[in-house]
Short mmCIF file of C-alpha atoms in Angstrom, two decimals:
data_model
loop_
_atom_site.label_atom_id
_atom_site.label_comp_id
_atom_site.label_asym_id
_atom_site.label_seq_id
_atom_site.Cartn_x
_atom_site.Cartn_y
_atom_site.Cartn_z
CA UNK A 1 179.02 219.50 101.64
CA UNK A 2 181.91 220.13 99.30
CA UNK A 3 181.76 223.15 97.14
CA UNK A 4 182.05 222.43 93.40
CA UNK A 5 185.27 224.47 93.05
CA UNK A 6 187.00 222.37 95.78
CA UNK A 7 186.14 219.09 94.22
CA UNK A 8 189.15 219.05 91.93
CA UNK A 9 191.66 219.25 94.78
CA UNK A 10 190.05 216.47 96.73
CA UNK A 11 190.18 214.15 93.80
CA UNK A 12 193.89 214.81 93.30
CA UNK A 13 194.59 214.26 96.99
CA UNK A 14 193.10 210.86 96.69
CA UNK A 15 195.70 209.99 94.05
CA UNK A 16 198.54 211.31 96.21
CA UNK A 17 199.37 213.90 93.60
CA UNK A 18 199.08 217.13 95.45
CA UNK A 19 200.03 220.05 93.27
CA UNK A 20 201.78 222.93 95.04
CA UNK A 21 199.18 225.40 96.20
CA UNK A 22 199.18 228.16 93.66
CA UNK A 23 198.14 231.48 94.98
CA UNK A 24 197.87 234.58 92.92
CA UNK A 25 200.26 236.50 95.18
CA UNK A 26 203.20 234.08 94.65
CA UNK A 27 203.06 234.44 90.93
CA UNK A 28 203.42 238.17 91.01
CA UNK A 29 206.45 239.77 89.27
CA UNK A 30 207.31 242.16 92.07
CA UNK A 31 208.17 239.40 94.59
CA UNK A 32 210.64 237.42 92.40
CA UNK A 33 214.32 237.45 93.30
CA UNK A 34 215.65 236.12 90.01
CA UNK A 35 216.46 232.54 88.93
CA UNK A 36 219.81 232.28 90.78
CA UNK A 37 218.59 233.56 94.10
CA UNK A 38 215.80 231.02 94.22
CA UNK A 39 215.23 229.42 97.58
CA UNK A 40 213.13 226.68 96.04
CA UNK A 41 213.74 223.28 97.63
CA UNK A 42 212.77 221.27 94.56
CA UNK A 43 216.43 220.59 93.59
CA UNK A 44 216.84 218.08 96.40
CA UNK A 45 216.66 215.24 93.93
CA UNK A 46 220.04 216.19 92.54
CA UNK A 47 222.98 213.98 93.37
CA UNK A 48 225.12 215.14 96.25
CA UNK A 49 228.82 214.79 95.69
CA UNK A 50 230.94 213.53 98.52
CA UNK A 51 233.82 215.92 97.94
CA UNK A 52 235.95 214.39 100.66
CA UNK A 53 235.79 210.95 99.10
CA UNK A 54 236.81 212.18 95.67
CA UNK A 55 239.58 214.34 97.07
CA UNK A 56 240.92 211.24 98.84
CA UNK A 57 240.79 209.27 95.57
CA UNK A 58 242.64 212.02 93.70
CA UNK A 59 245.30 212.13 96.40
CA UNK A 60 245.79 208.39 96.18
CA UNK A 61 246.03 208.53 92.39
CA UNK A 62 248.62 211.28 92.57
CA UNK A 63 250.65 209.29 95.08
CA UNK A 64 250.64 206.24 92.83
CA UNK A 65 251.62 208.33 89.84
CA UNK A 66 254.45 209.89 91.81
CA UNK A 67 255.69 206.48 92.86
CA UNK A 68 255.58 205.27 89.27
CA UNK A 69 257.53 208.29 88.08
CA UNK A 70 260.19 207.71 90.70
CA UNK A 71 260.43 204.10 89.72
CA UNK A 72 260.65 205.05 86.05
CA UNK A 73 263.52 207.42 86.76
CA UNK A 74 265.39 204.63 88.46
CA UNK A 75 264.62 202.29 85.59
CA UNK A 76 265.88 204.86 83.09
CA UNK A 77 269.11 205.15 85.04
CA UNK A 78 269.67 201.41 84.79
CA UNK A 79 268.83 201.50 81.09
CA UNK A 80 265.41 199.82 81.29
CA UNK A 81 262.27 200.97 79.57
CA UNK A 82 259.89 203.08 81.68
CA UNK A 83 256.69 201.40 82.85
CA UNK A 84 253.59 202.87 81.21
CA UNK A 85 250.78 201.75 83.47
CA UNK A 86 250.46 200.72 87.08
CA UNK A 87 252.27 197.57 88.06
CA UNK A 88 249.98 194.55 87.84
CA UNK A 89 250.43 191.68 90.23
CA UNK A 90 250.55 188.83 87.73
CA UNK A 91 251.86 185.51 89.06
CA UNK A 92 255.21 184.48 87.67
CA UNK A 93 254.75 181.59 85.24
CA UNK A 94 255.79 178.40 86.97
CA UNK A 95 254.25 175.58 84.96
CA UNK A 96 254.28 174.69 81.29
CA UNK A 97 251.33 175.36 78.97
CA UNK A 98 248.61 172.89 79.84
CA UNK A 99 245.85 171.31 77.82
CA UNK A 100 242.37 172.42 78.82
CA UNK A 101 240.78 169.45 80.50
CA UNK A 102 237.30 170.98 80.58
CA UNK A 103 234.80 171.75 77.87
CA UNK A 104 234.61 175.43 76.95
CA UNK A 105 230.85 175.12 76.30
CA UNK A 106 230.92 177.66 73.52
CA UNK A 107 227.51 176.56 72.25
CA UNK A 108 225.89 176.44 75.68
CA UNK A 109 223.69 179.49 75.12
CA UNK A 110 223.23 179.10 71.39
CA UNK A 111 219.71 180.03 70.20
CA UNK A 112 218.67 181.16 73.65
CA UNK A 113 217.22 184.46 74.70
CA UNK A 114 218.68 185.66 77.97
CA UNK A 115 217.87 188.73 80.02
CA UNK A 116 220.98 190.78 80.66
CA UNK A 117 221.19 190.83 84.45
CA UNK A 118 224.02 193.31 84.66
CA UNK A 119 223.09 196.73 83.25
CA UNK A 120 226.43 198.37 84.05
CA UNK A 121 228.06 197.35 80.76
CA UNK A 122 231.05 195.76 82.50
CA UNK A 123 231.88 192.56 84.28
CA UNK A 124 230.06 189.24 84.21
CA UNK A 125 226.48 188.86 83.04
CA UNK A 126 227.04 190.79 79.84
CA UNK A 127 226.20 189.38 76.43
CA UNK A 128 229.17 187.47 75.06
CA UNK A 129 231.89 185.36 76.60
CA UNK A 130 233.35 186.41 79.92
CA UNK A 131 236.82 185.48 81.13
CA UNK A 132 236.67 185.46 84.91
CA UNK A 133 240.42 185.31 85.33
CA UNK A 134 241.10 188.45 83.34
CA UNK A 135 237.70 190.15 83.87
CA UNK A 136 237.06 190.70 80.20
CA UNK A 137 234.07 190.13 77.95
CA UNK A 138 234.36 189.04 74.34
CA UNK A 139 231.61 189.34 71.77
CA UNK A 140 232.26 186.18 69.77
CA UNK A 141 233.87 182.78 70.06
CA UNK A 142 236.81 183.67 67.82
CA UNK A 143 237.86 186.61 69.98
CA UNK A 144 237.24 184.64 73.16
CA UNK A 145 239.31 181.69 71.96
CA UNK A 146 242.10 184.04 70.88
CA UNK A 147 242.11 185.49 74.37
CA UNK A 148 241.95 182.11 76.12
CA UNK A 149 244.97 180.98 74.09
CA UNK A 150 246.84 184.25 74.51
CA UNK A 151 250.03 184.91 76.40
CA UNK A 152 248.27 187.43 78.68
CA UNK A 153 245.69 184.89 79.79
CA UNK A 154 248.31 182.21 80.29
CA UNK A 155 250.28 184.62 82.46
CA UNK A 156 247.23 185.11 84.65
CA UNK A 157 247.03 181.34 85.01
CA UNK A 158 250.72 181.19 85.86
CA UNK A 159 251.59 179.20 82.76
CA UNK A 160 254.49 179.55 80.38
CA UNK A 161 253.98 179.54 76.64
CA UNK A 162 255.99 176.38 76.04
CA UNK A 163 254.43 172.96 75.90
CA UNK A 164 255.71 169.87 77.59
CA UNK A 165 257.79 167.49 75.45
CA UNK A 166 256.25 164.04 75.53
CA UNK A 167 258.63 161.12 75.79
CA UNK A 168 258.30 157.84 73.94
CA UNK A 169 257.25 156.15 77.20
CA UNK A 170 254.40 158.58 77.67
CA UNK A 171 253.25 157.98 74.10
CA UNK A 172 253.43 154.20 74.58
CA UNK A 173 251.46 154.44 77.80
CA UNK A 174 248.85 156.61 76.19
CA UNK A 175 248.43 154.24 73.27
CA UNK A 176 248.16 151.25 75.63
CA UNK A 177 245.61 153.08 77.71
CA UNK A 178 243.50 154.04 74.70
CA UNK A 179 243.77 150.52 73.31
CA UNK A 180 242.50 149.10 76.60
CA UNK A 181 239.73 151.68 76.74
CA UNK A 182 238.59 150.82 73.26
CA UNK A 183 238.60 147.10 74.04
CA UNK A 184 236.56 147.71 77.18
CA UNK A 185 234.10 149.84 75.27
CA UNK A 186 233.57 147.21 72.60
CA UNK A 187 233.21 144.50 75.26
CA UNK A 188 230.65 146.56 77.14
CA UNK A 189 228.73 147.14 73.95
CA UNK A 190 228.67 143.42 73.15
CA UNK A 191 227.48 142.52 76.65
CA UNK A 192 224.79 145.12 76.44
CA UNK A 193 223.68 143.79 73.11
CA UNK A 194 223.11 140.24 74.34
CA UNK A 195 221.41 141.43 77.47
CA UNK A 196 219.20 143.72 75.50
CA UNK A 197 218.31 140.91 73.12
CA UNK A 198 217.23 138.70 76.03
CA UNK A 199 215.22 141.53 77.52
CA UNK A 200 213.44 142.17 74.24
CA UNK A 201 212.68 138.46 73.85
CA UNK A 202 211.27 138.15 77.37
CA UNK A 203 209.13 141.21 76.87
CA UNK A 204 207.79 139.93 73.57
CA UNK A 205 206.98 136.53 75.12
CA UNK A 206 205.13 138.13 78.00
CA UNK A 207 203.15 140.29 75.63
CA UNK A 208 202.26 137.35 73.46
CA UNK A 209 201.11 135.31 76.48
CA UNK A 210 198.98 138.17 77.76
CA UNK A 211 197.40 138.63 74.35
CA UNK A 212 196.66 134.94 74.12
CA UNK A 213 195.06 134.84 77.57
CA UNK A 214 192.94 137.86 76.76
CA UNK A 215 191.81 136.35 73.48
CA UNK A 216 190.91 133.12 75.22
CA UNK A 217 188.93 134.94 77.88
CA UNK A 218 187.03 136.92 75.28
CA UNK A 219 186.23 133.80 73.31
CA UNK A 220 184.99 132.04 76.42
CA UNK A 221 182.87 134.98 77.37
CA UNK A 222 181.29 135.21 73.92
CA UNK A 223 180.58 131.48 73.92
CA UNK A 224 178.91 131.67 77.31
CA UNK A 225 176.82 134.60 76.21
CA UNK A 226 175.69 132.79 73.09
CA UNK A 227 174.94 129.63 74.98
CA UNK A 228 172.94 131.46 77.59
CA UNK A 229 170.92 133.28 74.98
CA UNK A 230 170.16 130.17 73.02
CA UNK A 231 169.21 128.07 76.04
CA UNK A 232 167.02 130.81 77.51
CA UNK A 233 165.24 131.35 74.21
CA UNK A 234 164.81 127.64 73.59
CA UNK A 235 163.55 127.08 77.11
CA UNK A 236 160.97 129.82 76.82
CA UNK A 237 159.64 128.63 73.46
CA UNK A 238 159.47 125.02 74.45
CA UNK A 239 157.99 125.75 77.86
CA UNK A 240 155.19 127.80 76.33
CA UNK A 241 154.49 125.17 73.73
CA UNK A 242 154.54 122.22 76.01
CA UNK A 243 153.30 123.86 79.15
CA UNK A 244 156.15 123.29 81.60
CA UNK A 245 159.07 125.31 82.95
CA UNK A 246 162.04 123.66 81.23
CA UNK A 247 163.99 120.58 80.29
CA UNK A 248 166.32 120.92 83.19
CA UNK A 249 169.46 120.83 81.06
CA UNK A 250 172.69 120.09 82.80
CA UNK A 251 174.37 122.83 80.71
CA UNK A 252 174.59 126.21 82.23
CA UNK B 1 252.52 180.37 71.84
CA UNK B 2 249.51 178.84 70.17
CA UNK B 3 250.85 179.09 66.62
CA UNK B 4 254.61 179.23 66.97
CA UNK B 5 256.87 176.32 66.22
CA UNK B 6 258.28 174.63 69.29
CA UNK B 7 261.51 176.07 70.62
CA UNK B 8 264.61 174.27 69.36
CA UNK B 9 262.91 172.68 66.36
CA UNK B 10 265.19 171.71 63.51
CA UNK B 11 264.62 173.22 60.07
CA UNK B 12 263.13 170.80 57.57
CA UNK B 13 264.08 171.13 53.91
CA UNK B 14 265.78 174.37 54.92
CA UNK B 15 262.82 176.10 56.51
CA UNK B 16 260.44 176.31 59.43
CA UNK B 17 258.57 173.00 59.44
CA UNK B 18 255.20 174.75 59.61
CA UNK B 19 255.93 176.37 56.24
CA UNK B 20 255.55 172.98 54.60
CA UNK B 21 251.84 173.71 54.73
CA UNK B 22 251.17 176.48 52.26
CA UNK B 23 250.47 179.94 53.62
CA UNK B 24 246.84 180.14 52.51
CA UNK B 25 245.90 176.83 54.08
CA UNK B 26 248.03 177.48 57.13
CA UNK B 27 246.24 180.73 57.81
CA UNK B 28 242.88 179.05 57.37
CA UNK B 29 243.97 176.48 59.92
CA UNK B 30 245.07 179.14 62.40
CA UNK B 31 241.65 180.77 62.05
CA UNK B 32 239.68 177.57 62.37
CA UNK B 33 237.68 176.78 65.47
CA UNK B 34 239.01 173.23 65.68
CA UNK B 35 242.57 174.53 65.84
CA UNK B 36 241.84 177.13 68.48
CA UNK B 37 239.58 175.05 70.64
CA UNK B 38 240.78 171.47 70.30
CA UNK B 39 244.42 171.69 69.18
CA UNK B 40 245.65 174.15 71.80
CA UNK B 41 248.58 172.90 73.89
CA UNK B 42 248.56 169.40 72.43
CA UNK B 43 251.61 167.27 73.07
CA UNK B 44 252.74 164.19 71.21
CA UNK B 45 250.86 162.04 73.76
CA UNK B 46 247.60 163.98 73.91
CA UNK B 47 247.52 164.35 70.14
CA UNK B 48 246.68 160.64 69.93
CA UNK B 49 243.31 161.29 71.59
CA UNK B 50 242.40 163.76 68.86
CA UNK B 51 243.78 161.54 66.12
CA UNK B 52 241.62 158.57 67.06
CA UNK B 53 238.53 160.76 67.08
CA UNK B 54 239.11 161.53 63.40
CA UNK B 55 236.90 159.84 60.86
CA UNK B 56 238.46 160.98 57.60
CA UNK B 57 241.72 162.02 56.01
CA UNK B 58 241.83 165.03 53.73
CA UNK B 59 243.14 168.50 53.06
CA UNK B 60 240.46 171.16 52.77
CA UNK B 61 236.78 170.90 52.00
CA UNK B 62 233.93 173.25 51.20
CA UNK B 63 235.15 176.81 50.95
CA UNK B 64 238.77 176.09 51.93
CA UNK B 65 237.79 174.78 55.34
CA UNK B 66 240.66 172.73 56.78
CA UNK B 67 239.90 169.17 57.87
CA UNK B 68 240.84 167.86 61.29
CA UNK B 69 243.48 165.75 59.59
CA UNK B 70 245.36 168.72 58.22
CA UNK B 71 245.02 170.62 61.50
CA UNK B 72 246.65 167.75 63.36
CA UNK B 73 249.29 167.48 60.66
CA UNK B 74 250.20 171.12 61.20
CA UNK B 75 250.25 170.47 64.94
CA UNK B 76 252.72 167.65 64.38
CA UNK B 77 254.88 169.94 62.26
CA UNK B 78 254.67 172.50 65.03
CA UNK B 79 255.65 170.24 67.92
CA UNK B 80 258.06 168.10 65.91
CA UNK B 81 257.96 164.81 67.85
CA UNK B 82 260.92 162.44 67.80
CA UNK B 83 261.25 159.68 65.26
CA UNK B 84 260.58 156.96 67.88
CA UNK B 85 257.25 158.56 68.71
CA UNK B 86 256.24 158.57 65.04
CA UNK B 87 257.17 154.91 64.78
CA UNK B 88 254.95 154.27 67.81
CA UNK B 89 252.11 156.04 66.02
CA UNK B 90 252.61 153.80 63.00
CA UNK B 91 252.69 150.66 65.10
CA UNK B 92 249.37 151.35 66.84
CA UNK B 93 247.61 149.40 64.13
CA UNK B 94 244.02 149.64 65.41
CA UNK B 95 244.06 153.42 65.05
CA UNK B 96 244.21 153.70 61.30
CA UNK B 97 243.76 157.45 61.04
CA UNK B 98 246.64 157.96 63.47
CA UNK B 99 248.71 155.73 61.22
CA UNK B 100 247.68 157.72 58.11
CA UNK B 101 248.58 160.95 59.89
CA UNK B 102 252.00 159.65 60.89
CA UNK B 103 252.62 158.34 57.35
CA UNK B 104 251.84 161.74 55.86
CA UNK B 105 254.08 163.50 58.37
CA UNK B 106 256.95 161.10 57.71
CA UNK B 107 256.62 161.63 53.96
CA UNK B 108 256.72 165.40 54.44
CA UNK B 109 259.70 165.60 56.76
CA UNK B 110 262.00 162.60 56.45
CA UNK B 111 264.75 161.83 53.97
CA UNK B 112 263.87 159.75 50.92
CA UNK B 113 265.55 156.52 51.99
CA UNK B 114 263.96 156.63 55.44
CA UNK B 115 260.55 157.44 53.97
CA UNK B 116 260.78 154.41 51.75
CA UNK B 117 261.94 152.10 54.52
CA UNK B 118 259.27 153.19 56.93
CA UNK B 119 256.30 153.50 54.60
CA UNK B 120 256.81 150.43 52.43
CA UNK B 121 255.38 147.95 54.98
CA UNK B 122 252.18 150.00 55.02
CA UNK B 123 251.47 148.88 51.45
CA UNK B 124 250.22 145.68 53.04
CA UNK B 125 247.54 147.53 55.00
CA UNK B 126 244.36 147.20 52.96
CA UNK B 127 241.95 148.94 55.31
CA UNK B 128 239.49 151.51 54.09
CA UNK B 129 239.98 155.19 54.75
CA UNK B 130 237.45 157.92 54.30
CA UNK B 131 238.75 160.83 52.27
CA UNK B 132 237.15 164.21 52.66
CA UNK B 133 237.67 166.82 49.98
CA UNK B 134 235.82 169.59 48.19
CA UNK B 135 233.28 167.22 46.66
CA UNK B 136 232.43 165.51 49.96
CA UNK B 137 233.47 162.13 51.27
CA UNK B 138 234.90 159.35 49.17
CA UNK B 139 236.55 156.04 49.87
CA UNK B 140 240.20 155.12 49.57
CA UNK B 141 242.50 152.52 51.09
CA UNK B 142 245.57 152.74 53.27
CA UNK B 143 247.80 151.10 50.65
CA UNK B 144 246.46 153.43 47.98
CA UNK B 145 247.18 156.42 50.18
CA UNK B 146 250.70 155.27 50.99
CA UNK B 147 251.33 154.52 47.33
CA UNK B 148 250.27 158.04 46.49
CA UNK B 149 252.64 159.36 49.14
CA UNK B 150 255.51 157.38 47.68
CA UNK B 151 254.91 158.31 44.06
CA UNK B 152 253.42 161.76 43.83
CA UNK B 153 254.50 165.28 44.55
CA UNK B 154 251.15 166.40 45.89
CA UNK B 155 248.72 164.75 48.24
CA UNK B 156 245.62 166.03 49.99
CA UNK B 157 246.11 169.52 48.48
CA UNK B 158 249.57 169.70 50.06
CA UNK B 159 252.84 169.92 48.21
CA UNK B 160 255.14 167.14 49.30
CA UNK B 161 258.83 167.60 49.05
CA UNK B 162 259.83 167.50 45.39
CA UNK B 163 263.36 166.29 46.10
CA UNK B 164 262.15 163.45 48.23
CA UNK B 165 259.72 162.55 45.46
CA UNK B 166 262.53 162.58 42.91
CA UNK B 167 264.79 160.44 45.08
CA UNK B 168 261.94 158.09 45.79
CA UNK B 169 261.16 157.80 42.08
CA UNK B 170 264.80 156.98 41.34
CA UNK B 171 265.03 154.44 44.12
CA UNK B 172 261.77 152.87 43.00
CA UNK B 173 262.93 152.58 39.39
CA UNK B 174 266.23 151.18 40.60
CA UNK B 175 264.60 148.61 42.79
CA UNK B 176 262.18 147.38 40.11
#
């Protein structure tokens, strides 16, 4: 049998919420060692810093900075401007500025509600438009388009900022191609139209025939019903009156 | 870059060809979505694709929103195609908005005598053109449009070259 004063503890145990056992002796003033000398183990939840790792990072950073400074000194000697940040490995532009041959899909997520999958505040999966090449997020289409058209982005793609000069031949070819395409399109449309017309006609004919057959069947059925009724009734009346079973009509 | 005039372009009427479109409108064009999204890195050949998608001529509409026509016109001024290419544009007669675009460009950039020689045959083109302006869409005709180009100093909210207009007026009065 559980004593009434123990009942509270048992209930808590059941919920896996065991409070630290409080005894009157622990709470006494005379046994405290002060806040800083506490041997309590309830600070284990705090994050442990890997000092070695961060020291290594700092060392690496210092080395890079030193290298940059040395390089800058050399650059200054040759009369060039010092480099401000770390050297980025951007491909040298080799091709001319190219037309985007894909749709940017700026309105893809318009009027949609999307859960932000990436809570870090950086990288892909953030609200807005993300440029994978340059690892940047832009809040609106205007900023995104400005970036996509910018020199920095083109450099990442390895493109120059000059466009190709079209020749007269290219223009002629393009016009001929578009002319042919348009002719094909109009031809296809015409063909489709006739075909569609025939299809519609066939469908309408079939429907009409089915309707007609159904109507005919219904009519026949009603006539038979009526005939049957009339003959049965007539037969009964006459038979009673004249005292025999029927006239033996050939009609059914 | 996206908005700079092509390298090695010749000055037209003594200035950067893009300046033929007034600053206010030009800046509206640079800001517009159509310019940024659809006009980026167009060449004289790929511009035809955009031109045949057009369904109206015009300057600006609504609250100074540039039309596709004027965006492509600025693109032409920016890339400055050769004269032969522009003649090709004019000769592609099934693409009437491409022809209208080329006619406008020729009027803005060429010398008076050339403008007259090139644009006069277009007075025989009686096809309809849709015109988009502040009040909405209205109807005009190719010959009407070309006539306006030959006679007036402004068209589609753009100032055309005054000197060319003057020379044209003189040559027209002389010829009649």
